[in-house]
Short mmCIF file of C-alpha atoms in Angstrom, two decimals:
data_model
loop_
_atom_site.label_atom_id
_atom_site.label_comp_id
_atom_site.label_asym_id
_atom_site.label_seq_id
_atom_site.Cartn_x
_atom_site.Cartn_y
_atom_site.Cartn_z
CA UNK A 1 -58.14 63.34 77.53
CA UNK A 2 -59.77 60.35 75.98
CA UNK A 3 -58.52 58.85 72.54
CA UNK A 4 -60.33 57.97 70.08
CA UNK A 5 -60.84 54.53 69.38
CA UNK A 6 -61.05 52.95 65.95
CA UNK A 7 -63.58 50.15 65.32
CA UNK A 8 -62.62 47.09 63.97
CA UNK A 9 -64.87 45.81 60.04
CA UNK A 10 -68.31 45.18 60.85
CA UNK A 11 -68.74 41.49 62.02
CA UNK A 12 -71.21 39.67 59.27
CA UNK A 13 -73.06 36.70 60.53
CA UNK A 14 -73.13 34.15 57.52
CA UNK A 15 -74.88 30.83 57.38
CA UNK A 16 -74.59 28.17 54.89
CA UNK A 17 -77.73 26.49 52.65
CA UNK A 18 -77.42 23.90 50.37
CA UNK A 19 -76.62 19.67 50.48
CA UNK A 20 -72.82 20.48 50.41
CA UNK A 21 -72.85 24.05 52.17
CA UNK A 22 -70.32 23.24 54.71
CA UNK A 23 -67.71 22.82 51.91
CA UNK A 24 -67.47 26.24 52.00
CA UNK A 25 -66.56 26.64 55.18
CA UNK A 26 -62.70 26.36 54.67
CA UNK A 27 -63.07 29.83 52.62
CA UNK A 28 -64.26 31.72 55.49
CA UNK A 29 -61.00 31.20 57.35
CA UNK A 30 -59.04 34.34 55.86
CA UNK A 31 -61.43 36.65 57.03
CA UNK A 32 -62.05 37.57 60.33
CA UNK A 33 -64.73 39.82 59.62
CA UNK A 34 -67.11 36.77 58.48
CA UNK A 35 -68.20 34.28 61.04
CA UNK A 36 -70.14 31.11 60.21
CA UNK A 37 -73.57 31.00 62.57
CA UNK A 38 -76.51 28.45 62.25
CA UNK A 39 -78.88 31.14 63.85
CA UNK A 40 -79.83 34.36 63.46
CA UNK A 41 -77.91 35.54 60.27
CA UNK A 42 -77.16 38.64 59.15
CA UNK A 43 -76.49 37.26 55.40
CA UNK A 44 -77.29 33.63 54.02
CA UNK A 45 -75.11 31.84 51.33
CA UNK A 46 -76.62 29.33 49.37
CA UNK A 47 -74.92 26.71 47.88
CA UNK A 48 -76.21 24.77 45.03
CA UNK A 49 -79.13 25.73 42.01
CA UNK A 50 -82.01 27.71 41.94
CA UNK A 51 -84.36 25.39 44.44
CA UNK A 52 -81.66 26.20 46.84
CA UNK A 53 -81.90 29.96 46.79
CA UNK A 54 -85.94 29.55 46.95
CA UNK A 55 -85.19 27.28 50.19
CA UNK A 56 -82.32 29.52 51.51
CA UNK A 57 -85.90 32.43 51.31
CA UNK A 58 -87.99 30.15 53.02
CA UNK A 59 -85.76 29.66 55.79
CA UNK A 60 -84.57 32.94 55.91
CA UNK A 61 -86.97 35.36 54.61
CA UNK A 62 -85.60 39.04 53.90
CA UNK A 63 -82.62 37.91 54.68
CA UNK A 64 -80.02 39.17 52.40
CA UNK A 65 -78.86 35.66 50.18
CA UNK A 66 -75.62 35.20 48.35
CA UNK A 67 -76.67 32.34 45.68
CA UNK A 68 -73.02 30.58 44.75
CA UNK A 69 -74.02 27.79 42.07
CA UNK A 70 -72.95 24.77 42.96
CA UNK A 71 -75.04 22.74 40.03
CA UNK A 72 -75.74 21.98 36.13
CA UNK A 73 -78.67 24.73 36.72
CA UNK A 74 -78.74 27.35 38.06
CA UNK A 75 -79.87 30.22 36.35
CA UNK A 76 -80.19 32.40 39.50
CA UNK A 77 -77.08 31.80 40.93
CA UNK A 78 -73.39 32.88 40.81
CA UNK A 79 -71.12 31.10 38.25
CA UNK A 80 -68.43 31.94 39.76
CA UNK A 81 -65.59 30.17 41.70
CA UNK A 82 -66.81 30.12 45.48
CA UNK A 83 -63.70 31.51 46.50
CA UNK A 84 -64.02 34.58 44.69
CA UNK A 85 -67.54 35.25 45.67
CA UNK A 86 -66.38 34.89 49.35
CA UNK A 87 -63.76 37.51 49.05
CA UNK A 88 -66.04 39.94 47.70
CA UNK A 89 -68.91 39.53 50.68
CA UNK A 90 -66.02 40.25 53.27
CA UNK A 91 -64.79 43.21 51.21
CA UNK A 92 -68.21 44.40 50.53
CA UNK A 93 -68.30 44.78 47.32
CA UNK A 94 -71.43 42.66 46.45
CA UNK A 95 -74.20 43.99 44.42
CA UNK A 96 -77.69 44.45 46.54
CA UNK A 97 -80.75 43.21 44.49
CA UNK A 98 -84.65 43.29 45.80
CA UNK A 99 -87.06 41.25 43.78
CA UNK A 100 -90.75 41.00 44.91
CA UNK A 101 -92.69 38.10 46.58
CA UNK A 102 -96.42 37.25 47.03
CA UNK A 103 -98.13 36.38 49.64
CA UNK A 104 -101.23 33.36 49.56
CA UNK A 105 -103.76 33.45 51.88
CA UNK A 106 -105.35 30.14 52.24
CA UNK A 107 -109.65 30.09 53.11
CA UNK A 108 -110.96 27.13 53.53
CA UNK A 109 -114.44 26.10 53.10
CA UNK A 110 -114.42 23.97 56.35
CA UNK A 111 -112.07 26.08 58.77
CA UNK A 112 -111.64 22.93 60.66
CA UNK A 113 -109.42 21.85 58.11
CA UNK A 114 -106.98 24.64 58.25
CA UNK A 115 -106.68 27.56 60.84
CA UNK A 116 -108.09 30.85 59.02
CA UNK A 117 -106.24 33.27 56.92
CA UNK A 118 -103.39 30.90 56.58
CA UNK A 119 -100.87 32.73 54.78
CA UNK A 120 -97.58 31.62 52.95
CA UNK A 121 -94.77 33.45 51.19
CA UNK A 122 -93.01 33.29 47.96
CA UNK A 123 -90.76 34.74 45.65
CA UNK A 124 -90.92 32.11 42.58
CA UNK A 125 -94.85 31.54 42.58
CA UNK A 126 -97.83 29.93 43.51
CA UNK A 127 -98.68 26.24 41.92
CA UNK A 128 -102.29 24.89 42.47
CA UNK A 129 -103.02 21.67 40.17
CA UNK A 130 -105.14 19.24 39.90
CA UNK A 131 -104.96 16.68 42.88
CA UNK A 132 -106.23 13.32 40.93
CA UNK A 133 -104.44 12.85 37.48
CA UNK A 134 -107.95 12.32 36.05
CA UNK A 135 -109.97 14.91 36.99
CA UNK A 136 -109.16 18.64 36.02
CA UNK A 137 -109.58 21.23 38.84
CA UNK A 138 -112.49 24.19 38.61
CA UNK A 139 -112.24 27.81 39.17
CA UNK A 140 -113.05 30.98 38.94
CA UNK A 141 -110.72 34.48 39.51
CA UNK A 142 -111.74 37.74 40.70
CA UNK A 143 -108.80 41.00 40.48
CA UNK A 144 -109.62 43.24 42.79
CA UNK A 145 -113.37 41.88 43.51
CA UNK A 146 -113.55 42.29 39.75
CA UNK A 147 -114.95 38.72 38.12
CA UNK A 148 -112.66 37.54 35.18
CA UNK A 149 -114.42 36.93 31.93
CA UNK A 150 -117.78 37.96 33.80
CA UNK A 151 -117.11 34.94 36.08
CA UNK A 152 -116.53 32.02 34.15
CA UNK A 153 -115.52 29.15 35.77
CA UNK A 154 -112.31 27.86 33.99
CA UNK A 155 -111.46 24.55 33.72
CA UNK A 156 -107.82 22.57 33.35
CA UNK A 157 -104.43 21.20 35.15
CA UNK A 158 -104.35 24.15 37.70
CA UNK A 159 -103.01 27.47 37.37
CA UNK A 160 -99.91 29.43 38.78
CA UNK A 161 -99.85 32.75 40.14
CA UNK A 162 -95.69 34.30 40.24
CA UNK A 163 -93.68 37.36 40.52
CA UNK A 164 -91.61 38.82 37.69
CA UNK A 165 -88.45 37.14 39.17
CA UNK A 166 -90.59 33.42 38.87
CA UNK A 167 -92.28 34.70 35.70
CA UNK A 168 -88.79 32.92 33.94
CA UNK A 169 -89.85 29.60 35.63
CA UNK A 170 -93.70 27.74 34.85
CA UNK A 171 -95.31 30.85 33.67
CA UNK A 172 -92.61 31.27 31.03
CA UNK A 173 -93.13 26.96 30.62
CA UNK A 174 -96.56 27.82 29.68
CA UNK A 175 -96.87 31.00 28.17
CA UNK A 176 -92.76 31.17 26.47
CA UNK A 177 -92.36 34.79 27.97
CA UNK A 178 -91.42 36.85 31.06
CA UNK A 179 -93.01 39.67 32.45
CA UNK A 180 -90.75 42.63 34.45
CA UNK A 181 -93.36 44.20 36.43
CA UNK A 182 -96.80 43.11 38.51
CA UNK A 183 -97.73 39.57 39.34
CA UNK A 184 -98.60 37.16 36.25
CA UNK A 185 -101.30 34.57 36.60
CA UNK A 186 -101.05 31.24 33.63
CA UNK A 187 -103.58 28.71 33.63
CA UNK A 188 -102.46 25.40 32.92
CA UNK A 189 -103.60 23.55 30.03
CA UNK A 190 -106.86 25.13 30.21
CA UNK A 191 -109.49 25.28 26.97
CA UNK A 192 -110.53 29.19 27.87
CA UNK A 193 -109.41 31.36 24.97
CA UNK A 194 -106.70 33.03 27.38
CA UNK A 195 -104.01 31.30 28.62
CA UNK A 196 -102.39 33.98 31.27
CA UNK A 197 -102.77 37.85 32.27
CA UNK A 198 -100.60 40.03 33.94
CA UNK A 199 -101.70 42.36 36.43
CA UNK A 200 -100.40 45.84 38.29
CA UNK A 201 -98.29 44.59 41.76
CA UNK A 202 -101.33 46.43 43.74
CA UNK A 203 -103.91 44.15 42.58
CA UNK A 204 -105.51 41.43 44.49
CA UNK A 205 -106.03 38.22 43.18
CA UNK A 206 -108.79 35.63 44.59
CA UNK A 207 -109.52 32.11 43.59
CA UNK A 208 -112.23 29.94 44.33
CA UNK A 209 -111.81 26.37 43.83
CA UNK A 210 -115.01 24.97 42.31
CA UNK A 211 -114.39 21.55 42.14
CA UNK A 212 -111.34 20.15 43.70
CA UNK A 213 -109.31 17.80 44.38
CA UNK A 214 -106.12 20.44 44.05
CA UNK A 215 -102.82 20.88 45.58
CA UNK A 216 -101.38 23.86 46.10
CA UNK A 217 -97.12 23.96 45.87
CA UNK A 218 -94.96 26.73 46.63
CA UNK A 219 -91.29 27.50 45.37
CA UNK A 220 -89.71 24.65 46.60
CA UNK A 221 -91.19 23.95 49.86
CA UNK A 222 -91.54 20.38 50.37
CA UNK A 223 -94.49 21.19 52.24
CA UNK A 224 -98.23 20.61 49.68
CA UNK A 225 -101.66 21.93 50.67
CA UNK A 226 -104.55 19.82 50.16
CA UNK A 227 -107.43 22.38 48.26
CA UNK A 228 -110.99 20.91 47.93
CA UNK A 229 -114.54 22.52 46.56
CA UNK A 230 -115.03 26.03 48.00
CA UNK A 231 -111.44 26.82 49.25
CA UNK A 232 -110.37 30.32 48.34
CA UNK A 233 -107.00 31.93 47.95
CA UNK A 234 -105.78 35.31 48.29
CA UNK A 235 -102.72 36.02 46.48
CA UNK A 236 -101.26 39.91 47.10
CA UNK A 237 -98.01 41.21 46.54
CA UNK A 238 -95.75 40.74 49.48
CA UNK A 239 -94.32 43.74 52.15
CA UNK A 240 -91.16 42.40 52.58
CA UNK A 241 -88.49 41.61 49.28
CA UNK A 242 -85.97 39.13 48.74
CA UNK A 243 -82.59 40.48 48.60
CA UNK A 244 -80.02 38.91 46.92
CA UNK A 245 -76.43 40.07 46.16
CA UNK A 246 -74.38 39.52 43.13
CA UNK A 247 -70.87 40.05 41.86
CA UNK A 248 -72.49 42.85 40.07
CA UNK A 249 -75.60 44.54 38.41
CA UNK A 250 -78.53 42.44 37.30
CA UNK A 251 -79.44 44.94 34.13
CA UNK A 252 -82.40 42.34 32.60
CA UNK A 253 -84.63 40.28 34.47
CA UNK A 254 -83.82 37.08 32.29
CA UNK A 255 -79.91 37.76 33.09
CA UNK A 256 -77.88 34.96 34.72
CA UNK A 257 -76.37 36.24 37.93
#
């Protein structure tokens, strides 16, 4: 007759993000259901403010982030002593979040430039501005194939395109308010008589740079893209969320972790 045999915790896989992750590492020694991997995680703790969490994404995307605040800002990450946020991923008591990203494909005019339908992720927002201090950038927006303002070409610093969760970031800078649902678009010190819009998450937004230099910046990649005349970008929502757990729920979209 065969006994039954009872399994052991689930093992989580945990890596460490941040400048001064691996300080963290003494807290993981009490529990033997955590173990500390450079590869292949199945959950990713960030250490440090909010450009941490948006590289921790980059790295990591979809996988589920623990954001412990280890700076003077960090209004997306947990306040709370390391420690205590440790305990609570090995007991499993952490609080599962999903927050939207977009998605940029990147068309250039001359496809030797880039290879076609280059696409990049998000969950802050897209930054295009202009590439020489001196000379605003030109464009023109279509939602859903739809020409804005019957296709004017609008001229200023750049624009950004975001998801609620990055609407608190430079679209709240330029328009001072958040948005809980769709994908926002500001435009950046611009003359037109409207400054942002905010669409449904199932729209499609497409830009066409009419006279460039721009650069185009995303969350906190150290990575720019070089825009010129003609280039045209795609920005959708995103299949796959961010997850991110918390010490508990995240009522408001403005609320600190």
């Amino acid at each position: 007759m065969k006994t039954a045999t009872k399994k052991g915790p689930r093992i989580l896989r945990v890596a460490l993000f941040g400048a001064e992750a691996l300080d963290l590492a003494p807290h993981f020694d009490p529990y033997d259901n955590l173990r500390l991997v450079e590869n292949n995680p199945d959950v990713v703790v960030s250490f440090g403010g909010d450009g941490t969490l948006l590289g921790a994404e980059l790295q990591w995307p979809g996988r589920p982030k623990v954001p412990i605040l280890n700076s003077r800002l960090g209004h997306r990450c947990i306040p709370h002593p390391a420690a205590d946020v440790i305990r609570s991923l090995a007991e499993g008591t952490l609080v599962r979040n999903e927050y939207a990203k977009l998605e940029c494909a990147i068309n250039p005019a001359a496809p030797e430039r880039a290879d076609p339908d280059f696409t990049i992720t998000c969950l802050n927002e897209i930054n295009v501005h202009m590439g020489r201090i001196n000379s605003a950038v030109r464009f023109r927006l279509w939602i859903n194939e739809e020409p804005f303002d019957g296709g004017s070409e609008i001229i200023g610093d750049g624009f950004v395109a975001c998801t609620p969760f990055g609407s608190t970031a430079y679209f709240n800078a330029i328009t001072h308010g958040i948005f809980t649902q769709g994908i926002g678009v500001a435009f950046k010190a611009t003359s037109h008589k409207t400054n942002h819009l905010v669409v449904a998450e199932d729209v499609e937004a497409r830009f066409l740079i009419t006279r460039g230099p721009a650069t185009l910046a995303f969350d906190s990649s150290p990575e720019y893209l070089s825009l010129e005349d003609n280039d045209e970008l795609i920005v959708r929502r995103h299949a796959q969320s961010a997850v991110i757990l918390t010490c508990g729920p995240v009522r408001r979209l403005h609320e600190p972790f």
